[in-house]
PDB file of C-alpha atoms and ligand atoms in Angstrom:
ATOM      1  CA  MET K  27     -19.888 -29.452-131.945  1.00  0.00           C
ATOM      2  CA  VAL K  28     -17.969 -31.200-129.169  1.00  0.00           C
ATOM      3  CA  LEU K  29     -17.902 -27.911-127.228  1.00  0.00           C
ATOM      4  CA  LEU K  30     -21.661 -27.474-127.358  1.00  0.00           C
ATOM      5  CA  ARG K  31     -24.504 -28.695-125.184  1.00  0.00           C
ATOM      6  CA  CYS K  32     -28.200 -27.962-125.012  1.00  0.00           C
ATOM      7  CA  PRO K  33     -28.777 -24.628-123.190  1.00  0.00           C
ATOM      8  CA  HIS K  34     -31.965 -25.994-121.628  1.00  0.00           C
ATOM      9  CA  GLY K  35     -32.195 -27.895-118.372  1.00  0.00           C
ATOM     10  CA  CYS K  36     -31.276 -31.221-119.991  1.00  0.00           C
ATOM     11  CA  LYS K  37     -27.688 -30.028-120.847  1.00  0.00           C
ATOM     12  CA  SER K  38     -27.423 -32.942-123.285  1.00  0.00           C
ATOM     13  CA  ASN K  39     -25.092 -33.505-126.216  1.00  0.00           C
ATOM     14  CA  LEU K  40     -26.142 -32.268-129.619  1.00  0.00           C
ATOM     15  CA  GLN K  41     -26.156 -33.712-133.145  1.00  0.00           C
ATOM     16  CA  LEU K  42     -25.398 -31.672-136.229  1.00  0.00           C
ATOM     17  CA  ALA K  43     -27.255 -32.082-139.513  1.00  0.00           C
ATOM     18  CA  ALA K  44     -25.529 -29.898-142.098  1.00  0.00           C
ATOM     19  CA  GLN K  45     -27.378 -28.843-145.244  1.00  0.00           C
ATOM     20  CA  ASN K  46     -24.716 -26.691-146.821  1.00  0.00           C
ATOM     21  CA  GLU K  47     -21.223 -25.529-145.933  1.00  0.00           C
ATOM     22  CA  LYS K  48     -18.943 -22.575-146.709  1.00  0.00           C
ATOM     23  CA  HIS K  49     -15.286 -22.141-145.661  1.00  0.00           C
ATOM     24  CA  GLY K  50     -15.531 -25.439-143.717  1.00  0.00           C
ATOM     25  CA  ARG K  51     -18.412 -23.991-141.663  1.00  0.00           C
ATOM     26  CA  VAL K  52     -22.052 -25.023-141.667  1.00  0.00           C
ATOM     27  CA  GLU K  53     -24.014 -22.285-143.430  1.00  0.00           C
ATOM     28  CA  THR K  54     -27.458 -23.874-143.141  1.00  0.00           C
ATOM     29  CA  GLY K  55     -28.510 -26.826-141.040  1.00  0.00           C
ATOM     30  CA  GLN K  56     -29.871 -27.964-137.728  1.00  0.00           C
ATOM     31  CA  ILE K  57     -28.533 -28.849-134.314  1.00  0.00           C
ATOM     32  CA  CYS K  58     -30.685 -31.400-132.505  1.00  0.00           C
ATOM     33  CA  CYS K  59     -30.640 -32.138-128.779  1.00  0.00           C
ATOM     34  CA  ASP K  60     -30.224 -35.830-127.856  1.00  0.00           C
ATOM     35  CA  GLY K  61     -32.060 -35.216-124.569  1.00  0.00           C
ATOM     36  CA  CYS K  62     -35.077 -32.924-124.991  1.00  0.00           C
ATOM     37  CA  GLY K  63     -35.351 -33.108-128.790  1.00  0.00           C
ATOM     38  CA  THR K  64     -35.147 -29.332-129.287  1.00  0.00           C
ATOM     39  CA  VAL K  65     -34.026 -28.392-132.803  1.00  0.00           C
ATOM     40  CA  TYR K  66     -31.821 -25.303-133.152  1.00  0.00           C
ATOM     41  CA  PRO K  67     -31.601 -23.943-136.697  1.00  0.00           C
ATOM     42  CA  ILE K  68     -28.373 -22.732-138.292  1.00  0.00           C
ATOM     43  CA  LEU K  69     -29.071 -19.912-140.728  1.00  0.00           C
ATOM     44  CA  GLY K  70     -26.550 -17.604-142.394  1.00  0.00           C
ATOM     45  CA  GLY K  71     -23.777 -19.547-140.640  1.00  0.00           C
ATOM     46  CA  ILE K  72     -25.160 -18.653-137.180  1.00  0.00           C
ATOM     47  CA  ALA K  73     -26.587 -21.256-134.772  1.00  0.00           C
ATOM     48  CA  ARG K  74     -29.761 -19.929-133.108  1.00  0.00           C
ATOM     49  CA  MET K  75     -29.549 -21.259-129.546  1.00  0.00           C
ATOM     50  CA  LEU K  76     -31.502 -18.860-127.359  1.00  0.00           C
ATOM     51  CA  PRO K  77     -33.045 -20.617-124.369  1.00  0.00           C
ATOM     52  CA  LYS K  78     -36.813 -21.116-124.512  1.00  0.00           C
ATOM     53  CA  HIS K  79     -37.343 -19.352-121.187  1.00  0.00           C
ATOM     54  CA  LEU K  80     -36.764 -15.984-122.900  1.00  0.00           C
ATOM     55  CA  HIS K  81     -40.162 -16.405-124.500  1.00  0.00           C
ATOM     56  CA  ALA K  82     -42.006 -18.321-121.784  1.00  0.00           C
ATOM     57  CA  GLN K  83     -44.213 -17.230-118.903  1.00  0.00           C
ATOM     58  CA  GLN K  84     -42.017 -16.477-115.846  1.00  0.00           C
ATOM     59  CA  GLU K  85     -42.683 -17.679-112.310  1.00  0.00           C
ATOM     60  CA  THR K  86     -42.132 -14.399-110.424  1.00  0.00           C
ATOM     61  CA  PRO K  87     -42.639 -10.687-111.232  1.00  0.00           C
ATOM     62  CA  GLU K  88     -38.853 -10.171-110.782  1.00  0.00           C
ATOM     63  CA  GLN K  89     -38.114 -12.806-113.431  1.00  0.00           C
ATOM     64  CA  GLU K  90     -40.737 -11.203-115.711  1.00  0.00           C
ATOM     65  CA  ALA K  91     -38.996  -7.829-115.317  1.00  0.00           C
ATOM     66  CA  GLU K  92     -35.575  -9.333-116.048  1.00  0.00           C
ATOM     67  CA  ILE K  93     -36.738 -11.076-119.237  1.00  0.00           C
ATOM     68  CA  ARG K  94     -38.597  -7.935-120.369  1.00  0.00           C
ATOM     69  CA  LEU K  95     -35.366  -5.895-120.059  1.00  0.00           C
ATOM     70  CA  LYS K  96     -33.396  -8.551-121.950  1.00  0.00           C
ATOM     71  CA  LEU K  97     -35.925  -8.579-124.795  1.00  0.00           C
ATOM     72  CA  ILE K  98     -35.845  -4.763-124.921  1.00  0.00           C
ATOM     73  CA  GLU K  99     -32.050  -4.829-125.223  1.00  0.00           C
ATOM     74  CA  MET K 100     -32.124  -7.546-127.892  1.00  0.00           C
ATOM     75  CA  ALA K 101     -34.481  -5.441-130.006  1.00  0.00           C
ATOM     76  CA  ALA K 102     -32.491  -2.245-129.394  1.00  0.00           C
ATOM     77  CA  ARG K 103     -29.162  -3.876-130.284  1.00  0.00           C
ATOM     78  CA  ASP K 104     -30.722  -5.311-133.454  1.00  0.00           C
ATOM     79  CA  ALA K 105     -31.942  -1.833-134.393  1.00  0.00           C
ATOM     80  CA  GLN K 106     -28.680  -0.034-133.523  1.00  0.00           C
ATOM     81  CA  VAL K 107     -26.051  -2.108-135.343  1.00  0.00           C
ATOM     82  CA  GLU K 108     -24.950   0.709-137.659  1.00  0.00           C
ATOM     83  CA  ASP K 109     -24.990   3.325-134.883  1.00  0.00           C
ATOM     84  CA  TYR K 110     -22.785   1.075-132.740  1.00  0.00           C
ATOM     85  CA  ASP K 111     -20.182   0.701-135.462  1.00  0.00           C
ATOM     86  CA  ASN K 112     -20.190   4.457-136.089  1.00  0.00           C
ATOM     87  CA  MET K 113     -19.621   5.549-132.482  1.00  0.00           C
ATOM     88  CA  THR K 114     -16.529   7.743-132.723  1.00  0.00           C
ATOM     89  CA  HIS K 115     -15.864   7.744-128.981  1.00  0.00           C
ATOM     90  CA  LEU K 116     -15.770   3.918-129.063  1.00  0.00           C
ATOM     91  CA  ALA K 117     -13.272   3.969-131.939  1.00  0.00           C
ATOM     92  CA  LEU K 118     -11.035   6.363-129.971  1.00  0.00           C
ATOM     93  CA  PHE K 119     -11.490   4.517-126.675  1.00  0.00           C
ATOM     94  CA  GLY K 120     -10.665   1.259-128.476  1.00  0.00           C
ATOM     95  CA  LYS K 121      -7.158   2.510-129.210  1.00  0.00           C
ATOM     96  CA  LEU K 122      -6.410   2.172-125.494  1.00  0.00           C
ATOM     97  CA  GLU K 123      -8.928  -0.502-124.566  1.00  0.00           C
ATOM     98  CA  ILE K 124      -8.074  -3.113-127.204  1.00  0.00           C
ATOM     99  CA  PRO K 125      -4.277  -3.285-126.578  1.00  0.00           C
ATOM    100  CA  PHE K 126      -4.953  -3.302-122.827  1.00  0.00           C
ATOM    101  CA  THR K 127      -7.470  -6.150-123.175  1.00  0.00           C
ATOM    102  CA  LEU K 128      -5.078  -8.104-125.408  1.00  0.00           C
ATOM    103  CA  ARG K 129      -2.296  -7.709-122.864  1.00  0.00           C
ATOM    104  CA  GLN K 130      -4.474  -9.073-120.078  1.00  0.00           C
ATOM    105  CA  LEU K 131      -5.778 -11.931-122.228  1.00  0.00           C
ATOM    106  CA  ASN K 132      -2.341 -12.936-123.568  1.00  0.00           C
ATOM    107  CA  LEU K 133      -3.769 -15.071-126.382  1.00  0.00           C
ATOM    108  CA  ARG K 134      -1.658 -17.906-127.778  1.00  0.00           C
ATOM    109  CA  PRO K 135      -1.956 -19.508-131.228  1.00  0.00           C
ATOM    110  CA  THR K 136      -3.264 -22.725-129.634  1.00  0.00           C
ATOM    111  CA  ASP K 137      -5.980 -21.044-127.525  1.00  0.00           C
ATOM    112  CA  VAL K 138      -9.683 -21.751-128.018  1.00  0.00           C
ATOM    113  CA  LEU K 139     -11.463 -18.596-126.869  1.00  0.00           C
ATOM    114  CA  LEU K 140     -15.020 -17.907-125.753  1.00  0.00           C
ATOM    115  CA  GLU K 141     -16.191 -14.350-126.382  1.00  0.00           C
ATOM    116  CA  GLY K 142     -19.353 -13.527-124.453  1.00  0.00           C
ATOM    117  CA  GLY K 143     -21.357 -10.695-126.048  1.00  0.00           C
ATOM    118  CA  CYS K 144     -19.260 -10.145-129.194  1.00  0.00           C
ATOM    119  CA  GLY K 145     -21.730  -7.632-130.649  1.00  0.00           C
ATOM    120  CA  THR K 146     -20.804  -6.551-134.168  1.00  0.00           C
ATOM    121  CA  GLY K 147     -17.302  -8.019-133.828  1.00  0.00           C
ATOM    122  CA  ARG K 148     -15.354  -4.861-132.952  1.00  0.00           C
ATOM    123  CA  MET K 149     -12.877  -7.013-131.022  1.00  0.00           C
ATOM    124  CA  THR K 150     -13.645 -10.484-132.419  1.00  0.00           C
ATOM    125  CA  GLN K 151     -11.673  -9.873-135.616  1.00  0.00           C
ATOM    126  CA  ILE K 152      -8.618  -8.884-133.553  1.00  0.00           C
ATOM    127  CA  PHE K 153      -8.865 -11.843-131.166  1.00  0.00           C
ATOM    128  CA  ALA K 154      -9.364 -14.228-134.113  1.00  0.00           C
ATOM    129  CA  ARG K 155      -5.952 -13.420-135.578  1.00  0.00           C
ATOM    130  CA  LYS K 156      -4.220 -14.271-132.301  1.00  0.00           C
ATOM    131  CA  CYS K 157      -5.781 -17.606-131.349  1.00  0.00           C
ATOM    132  CA  LYS K 158      -6.719 -20.969-132.808  1.00  0.00           C
ATOM    133  CA  SER K 159     -10.487 -20.502-132.823  1.00  0.00           C
ATOM    134  CA  ILE K 160     -13.327 -18.592-131.181  1.00  0.00           C
ATOM    135  CA  VAL K 161     -16.864 -19.363-130.128  1.00  0.00           C
ATOM    136  CA  ALA K 162     -18.476 -15.911-130.055  1.00  0.00           C
ATOM    137  CA  ILE K 163     -21.972 -15.523-128.674  1.00  0.00           C
ATOM    138  CA  ASP K 164     -24.453 -12.659-128.544  1.00  0.00           C
ATOM    139  CA  PHE K 165     -28.238 -12.473-128.250  1.00  0.00           C
ATOM    140  CA  SER K 166     -28.611  -9.821-130.982  1.00  0.00           C
ATOM    141  CA  ILE K 167     -28.959 -11.595-134.325  1.00  0.00           C
ATOM    142  CA  GLU K 168     -28.427  -8.410-136.342  1.00  0.00           C
ATOM    143  CA  SER K 169     -25.151  -7.781-134.487  1.00  0.00           C
ATOM    144  CA  LEU K 170     -24.047 -11.351-135.230  1.00  0.00           C
ATOM    145  CA  LEU K 171     -24.939 -11.024-138.925  1.00  0.00           C
ATOM    146  CA  SER K 172     -22.891  -7.821-139.099  1.00  0.00           C
ATOM    147  CA  CYS K 173     -20.020  -9.578-137.302  1.00  0.00           C
ATOM    148  CA  ARG K 174     -20.202 -12.477-139.784  1.00  0.00           C
ATOM    149  CA  GLN K 175     -20.060 -10.052-142.740  1.00  0.00           C
ATOM    150  CA  LYS K 176     -16.969  -8.327-141.319  1.00  0.00           C
ATOM    151  CA  LEU K 177     -15.200 -11.624-140.656  1.00  0.00           C
ATOM    152  CA  ASP K 178     -15.998 -12.935-144.153  1.00  0.00           C
ATOM    153  CA  ARG K 179     -14.778  -9.679-145.710  1.00  0.00           C
ATOM    154  CA  LEU K 180     -11.504 -10.035-143.804  1.00  0.00           C
ATOM    155  CA  GLY K 181     -11.150 -13.705-144.740  1.00  0.00           C
ATOM    156  CA  ILE K 182     -11.338 -14.800-141.076  1.00  0.00           C
ATOM    157  CA  HIS K 183     -12.828 -18.295-140.842  1.00  0.00           C
ATOM    158  CA  ASN K 184     -11.926 -19.518-137.344  1.00  0.00           C
ATOM    159  CA  VAL K 185     -14.939 -17.965-135.551  1.00  0.00           C
ATOM    160  CA  ASP K 186     -18.202 -19.807-134.785  1.00  0.00           C
ATOM    161  CA  LEU K 187     -21.030 -17.369-134.094  1.00  0.00           C
ATOM    162  CA  ILE K 188     -23.924 -18.453-131.902  1.00  0.00           C
ATOM    163  CA  GLN K 189     -27.059 -16.573-130.893  1.00  0.00           C
ATOM    164  CA  ALA K 190     -27.331 -17.359-127.190  1.00  0.00           C
ATOM    165  CA  ASP K 191     -27.986 -15.859-123.776  1.00  0.00           C
ATOM    166  CA  ILE K 192     -24.762 -15.296-121.843  1.00  0.00           C
ATOM    167  CA  CYS K 193     -26.641 -16.405-118.719  1.00  0.00           C
ATOM    168  CA  ALA K 194     -27.439 -19.846-120.235  1.00  0.00           C
ATOM    169  CA  LEU K 195     -24.477 -20.757-122.423  1.00  0.00           C
ATOM    170  CA  PRO K 196     -24.847 -23.657-124.887  1.00  0.00           C
ATOM    171  CA  THR K 197     -21.346 -24.909-124.067  1.00  0.00           C
ATOM    172  CA  HIS K 198     -20.079 -27.831-121.984  1.00  0.00           C
ATOM    173  CA  ASP K 199     -18.132 -27.313-118.734  1.00  0.00           C
ATOM    174  CA  GLU K 200     -14.371 -26.648-118.859  1.00  0.00           C
ATOM    175  CA  GLN K 201     -13.864 -26.156-122.604  1.00  0.00           C
ATOM    176  CA  PHE K 202     -12.060 -22.854-123.182  1.00  0.00           C
ATOM    177  CA  HIS K 203      -8.413 -21.849-122.686  1.00  0.00           C
ATOM    178  CA  LYS K 204      -9.468 -18.187-122.364  1.00  0.00           C
ATOM    179  CA  VAL K 205     -12.748 -16.313-121.898  1.00  0.00           C
ATOM    180  CA  VAL K 206     -13.400 -12.659-122.659  1.00  0.00           C
ATOM    181  CA  SER K 207     -16.445 -10.449-122.279  1.00  0.00           C
ATOM    182  CA  CYS K 208     -16.140  -6.716-122.933  1.00  0.00           C
ATOM    183  CA  GLY K 209     -18.823  -4.256-122.001  1.00  0.00           C
ATOM    184  CA  VAL K 210     -21.579  -6.787-121.426  1.00  0.00           C
ATOM    185  CA  VAL K 211     -22.077  -7.421-117.695  1.00  0.00           C
ATOM    186  CA  GLU K 212     -23.208  -3.815-117.116  1.00  0.00           C
ATOM    187  CA  HIS K 213     -26.167  -4.483-119.422  1.00  0.00           C
ATOM    188  CA  VAL K 214     -27.304  -7.676-117.702  1.00  0.00           C
ATOM    189  CA  PRO K 215     -30.274  -6.342-115.807  1.00  0.00           C
ATOM    190  CA  THR K 216     -30.495  -7.904-112.321  1.00  0.00           C
ATOM    191  CA  PRO K 217     -28.071  -9.044-109.577  1.00  0.00           C
ATOM    192  CA  GLU K 218     -29.306 -12.616-110.097  1.00  0.00           C
ATOM    193  CA  SER K 219     -28.711 -12.592-113.851  1.00  0.00           C
ATOM    194  CA  ARG K 220     -25.279 -10.957-113.467  1.00  0.00           C
ATOM    195  CA  ALA K 221     -24.368 -13.739-111.015  1.00  0.00           C
ATOM    196  CA  GLU K 222     -25.649 -16.322-113.528  1.00  0.00           C
ATOM    197  CA  MET K 223     -23.526 -14.759-116.280  1.00  0.00           C
ATOM    198  CA  ILE K 224     -20.309 -14.948-114.247  1.00  0.00           C
ATOM    199  CA  ALA K 225     -21.144 -18.498-113.118  1.00  0.00           C
ATOM    200  CA  GLU K 226     -21.659 -19.506-116.753  1.00  0.00           C
ATOM    201  CA  LEU K 227     -18.409 -17.937-117.985  1.00  0.00           C
ATOM    202  CA  ALA K 228     -16.526 -19.614-115.122  1.00  0.00           C
ATOM    203  CA  ARG K 229     -18.214 -22.982-115.708  1.00  0.00           C
ATOM    204  CA  THR K 230     -17.209 -23.183-119.325  1.00  0.00           C
ATOM    205  CA  ALA K 231     -13.560 -22.054-118.778  1.00  0.00           C
ATOM    206  CA  LEU K 232     -10.822 -24.654-118.211  1.00  0.00           C
ATOM    207  CA  PRO K 233      -9.463 -24.856-114.642  1.00  0.00           C
ATOM    208  CA  GLY K 234      -6.510 -22.474-114.312  1.00  0.00           C
ATOM    209  CA  SER K 235      -7.554 -20.455-117.380  1.00  0.00           C
ATOM    210  CA  LYS K 236      -7.720 -16.648-117.598  1.00  0.00           C
ATOM    211  CA  LEU K 237     -10.909 -14.629-118.004  1.00  0.00           C
ATOM    212  CA  VAL K 238     -10.956 -10.946-118.919  1.00  0.00           C
ATOM    213  CA  ILE K 239     -14.177  -9.117-118.152  1.00  0.00           C
ATOM    214  CA  SER K 240     -14.737  -5.394-118.571  1.00  0.00           C
ATOM    215  CA  ALA K 241     -17.571  -3.290-117.215  1.00  0.00           C
ATOM    216  CA  TYR K 242     -18.666   0.332-116.817  1.00  0.00           C
ATOM    217  CA  LYS K 243     -16.962   2.090-113.945  1.00  0.00           C
ATOM    218  CA  HIS K 244     -18.765   4.546-111.672  1.00  0.00           C
ATOM    219  CA  SER K 245     -15.901   7.047-111.728  1.00  0.00           C
ATOM    220  CA  PHE K 246     -15.512  10.610-110.478  1.00  0.00           C
ATOM    221  CA  TYR K 247     -16.654  11.696-113.958  1.00  0.00           C
ATOM    222  CA  THR K 248     -19.834   9.614-114.051  1.00  0.00           C
ATOM    223  CA  ARG K 249     -20.603  10.621-110.464  1.00  0.00           C
ATOM    224  CA  LEU K 250     -20.650  14.245-111.640  1.00  0.00           C
ATOM    225  CA  PHE K 251     -22.303  13.857-115.022  1.00  0.00           C
ATOM    226  CA  GLY K 252     -24.054  10.514-115.116  1.00  0.00           C
ATOM    227  CA  LYS K 253     -26.164   8.028-113.211  1.00  0.00           C
ATOM    228  CA  LYS K 254     -25.110   4.808-111.518  1.00  0.00           C
ATOM    229  CA  GLU K 255     -27.936   2.859-113.118  1.00  0.00           C
ATOM    230  CA  GLY K 256     -30.232   3.768-115.988  1.00  0.00           C
ATOM    231  CA  GLU K 257     -31.153   3.282-119.628  1.00  0.00           C
ATOM    232  CA  HIS K 258     -29.394   4.122-122.881  1.00  0.00           C
ATOM    233  CA  SER K 259     -31.332   4.870-126.047  1.00  0.00           C
ATOM    234  CA  GLY K 260     -33.762   2.142-127.006  1.00  0.00           C
ATOM    235  CA  GLY K 261     -34.186   1.229-123.330  1.00  0.00           C
ATOM    236  CA  ILE K 262     -30.845  -0.616-122.988  1.00  0.00           C
ATOM    237  CA  TYR K 263     -30.296  -1.147-119.254  1.00  0.00           C
ATOM    238  CA  PHE K 264     -26.926  -0.235-117.718  1.00  0.00           C
ATOM    239  CA  LEU K 265     -25.259  -0.328-114.317  1.00  0.00           C
ATOM    240  CA  ARG K 266     -21.976   1.393-113.445  1.00  0.00           C
ATOM    241  CA  PHE K 267     -19.908  -0.587-110.970  1.00  0.00           C
ATOM    242  CA  HIS K 268     -17.970   0.413-107.907  1.00  0.00           C
ATOM    243  CA  HIS K 269     -14.641  -1.424-107.630  1.00  0.00           C
ATOM    244  CA  ARG K 270     -15.783  -3.463-104.645  1.00  0.00           C
ATOM    245  CA  GLU K 271     -19.097  -4.330-106.282  1.00  0.00           C
ATOM    246  CA  LEU K 272     -17.356  -5.780-109.346  1.00  0.00           C
ATOM    247  CA  HIS K 273     -14.814  -7.595-107.181  1.00  0.00           C
ATOM    248  CA  THR K 274     -17.585  -9.208-105.126  1.00  0.00           C
ATOM    249  CA  LEU K 275     -19.465 -10.319-108.228  1.00  0.00           C
ATOM    250  CA  LEU K 276     -16.402 -11.876-109.882  1.00  0.00           C
ATOM    251  CA  SER K 277     -14.874 -13.458-106.804  1.00  0.00           C
ATOM    252  CA  THR K 278     -17.885 -15.711-106.210  1.00  0.00           C
ATOM    253  CA  HIS K 279     -16.481 -18.080-108.850  1.00  0.00           C
ATOM    254  CA  LEU K 280     -13.097 -16.682-109.828  1.00  0.00           C
ATOM    255  CA  HIS K 281      -9.813 -15.567-108.391  1.00  0.00           C
ATOM    256  CA  VAL K 282      -9.589 -11.854-109.193  1.00  0.00           C
ATOM    257  CA  GLU K 283      -5.986 -11.047-110.134  1.00  0.00           C
ATOM    258  CA  LEU K 284      -6.451  -7.428-111.167  1.00  0.00           C
ATOM    259  CA  ILE K 285      -9.175  -4.844-111.622  1.00  0.00           C
ATOM    260  CA  SER K 286      -7.779  -1.900-113.539  1.00  0.00           C
ATOM    261  CA  GLY K 287      -9.632   1.374-113.701  1.00  0.00           C
ATOM    262  CA  LEU K 288      -6.976   2.970-115.903  1.00  0.00           C
ATOM    263  CA  LEU K 289      -9.451   3.471-118.690  1.00  0.00           C
ATOM    264  CA  VAL K 290     -11.456   5.975-116.543  1.00  0.00           C
ATOM    265  CA  TYR K 291     -14.822   4.965-117.943  1.00  0.00           C
ATOM    266  CA  TYR K 292     -14.255   1.205-117.680  1.00  0.00           C
ATOM    267  CA  PHE K 293     -12.940  -1.419-115.328  1.00  0.00           C
ATOM    268  CA  THR K 294     -11.032  -4.279-116.924  1.00  0.00           C
ATOM    269  CA  ALA K 295     -10.737  -7.316-114.691  1.00  0.00           C
ATOM    270  CA  ARG K 296      -8.324 -10.203-115.199  1.00  0.00           C
ATOM    271  CA  CYS K 297      -9.407 -13.317-113.326  1.00  0.00           C
ATOM    272  CA  ALA K 298      -8.294 -16.929-113.099  1.00  0.00           C
ATOM    273  CA  LYS K 299     -10.518 -19.945-112.719  1.00  0.00           C
ATOM    274  CA  PRO K 300      -9.330 -21.899-109.673  1.00  0.00           C
ATOM    275  CA  ARG K 301      -7.643 -25.208-110.547  1.00  0.00           C
ATOM    276  CA  HIS K 302      -9.578 -27.054-107.881  1.00  0.00           C
ATOM    277  CA  PRO K 303     -13.283 -26.682-107.181  1.00  0.00           C
ATOM    278  CA  ARG K 304     -13.961 -24.533-104.143  1.00  0.00           C
ATOM    279  CA  LYS K 305     -16.997 -23.866-102.037  1.00  0.00           C
ATOM    280  CA  HIS K 306     -18.890 -20.919-103.508  1.00  0.00           C
ATOM    281  CA  LYS K 307     -19.650 -18.006-101.262  1.00  0.00           C
ATOM    282  CA  ALA K 308     -23.376 -17.434-100.768  1.00  0.00           C
TER     283      ALA K 308
HETATM  284  C1  SAM Q 412     -21.806  -2.732-125.428  1.00  0.00           C
HETATM  285  S1  SAM Q 412     -22.016  -4.108-126.492  1.00  0.00           S
HETATM  286  C2  SAM Q 412     -20.345  -4.774-126.495  1.00  0.00           C
HETATM  287  C3  SAM Q 412     -20.073  -5.569-127.724  1.00  0.00           C
HETATM  288  C4  SAM Q 412     -18.598  -6.004-127.886  1.00  0.00           C
HETATM  289  N1  SAM Q 412     -18.177  -6.842-126.783  1.00  0.00           N
HETATM  290  C5  SAM Q 412     -17.697  -4.795-128.006  1.00  0.00           C
HETATM  291  O1  SAM Q 412     -16.879  -4.597-127.101  1.00  0.00           O
HETATM  292  O2  SAM Q 412     -17.844  -4.064-128.978  1.00  0.00           O
HETATM  293  C6  SAM Q 412     -22.865  -5.308-125.447  1.00  0.00           C
HETATM  294  C7  SAM Q 412     -23.248  -6.558-126.216  1.00  0.00           C
HETATM  295  O3  SAM Q 412     -23.716  -7.528-125.279  1.00  0.00           O
HETATM  296  C8  SAM Q 412     -24.828  -8.197-125.825  1.00  0.00           C
HETATM  297  N2  SAM Q 412     -25.597  -8.747-124.697  1.00  0.00           N
HETATM  298  C9  SAM Q 412     -26.130  -8.075-123.643  1.00  0.00           C
HETATM  299  N3  SAM Q 412     -26.764  -8.932-122.814  1.00  0.00           N
HETATM  300  C10 SAM Q 412     -26.603 -10.173-123.357  1.00  0.00           C
HETATM  301  C11 SAM Q 412     -27.045 -11.479-122.960  1.00  0.00           C
HETATM  302  N4  SAM Q 412     -27.777 -11.676-121.856  1.00  0.00           N
HETATM  303  N5  SAM Q 412     -26.703 -12.521-123.734  1.00  0.00           N
HETATM  304  C12 SAM Q 412     -25.972 -12.331-124.873  1.00  0.00           C
HETATM  305  N6  SAM Q 412     -25.549 -11.125-125.295  1.00  0.00           N
HETATM  306  C13 SAM Q 412     -25.856 -10.053-124.551  1.00  0.00           C
HETATM  307  C14 SAM Q 412     -25.549  -7.122-126.618  1.00  0.00           C
HETATM  308  O4  SAM Q 412     -26.405  -7.664-127.617  1.00  0.00           O
HETATM  309  C15 SAM Q 412     -24.386  -6.338-127.217  1.00  0.00           C
HETATM  310  O5  SAM Q 412     -24.007  -6.844-128.469  1.00  0.00           O
HETATM  311 ZN1   ZN Q 413     -32.044 -30.435-124.653  1.00  0.00          ZN
END
């Protein structure tokens, strides 16, 4: 609870009212905001902390379009949980991707990790065995429920799952020793929301900490056979990045140490949060 804050404008501390617990984790209960009074339910061991603006009237047509795309993806991810876990190319790709990600992240047993966009927990279960604890967020509740089932089956109890928007994290500033987000930023639908996502991940990381962020790469292969920007099944938005484009996005808040395109289809970036605040580029 000490890591969490209200994801709404008030950013206040929260109070926990537990109704029942399992494995030292609240299974059912409520989280109440000291500032604005919003009550966030905890059901099935998952805190439901989506910001209200996802369901509110937006001020501009651009914001309307962004929220519409997010809601489309949330519904599509909820509907595609089983398909995601059965993707054979992802299972094969993971054999290279996961060790590479682990090497960049260099988790230690004392690390508290934030995983942004954990999905069905493909990587969460692996991270969990290498660090002290994880706060893993995603906006797809069905993906989180599937992740929770996997973790319970494996007897992994050091992961807190939260339904949240990666662009409005319910976490205080400077909390996490490491931050990871794999395959998420390419689905965040506008330049403004991608900038918000990176700002949020950077905000919540400890000064000097490492962040590993992977994203679709617009490679020679996708130039021949695919589009730079488009939709997957169910209307899930995607953008494939050029190296410079990803570098520019990340370096607004972070020091980019490495962007590796070794995995052909993906870039994996290792960044560090500067130890001292710096002036953000426009
Ligand atoms: C391609 S999946 C990757 C899942 C996981 N990181 C993995 O590597 O298997 C992208 C995930 O990001 C989540 N996601 C996309 N946009 C999000 C947002 N704005 N807030 C929270 N989660 C988001 C989706 O629900 C989905 O689970
Ligand atoms: Zn509040």
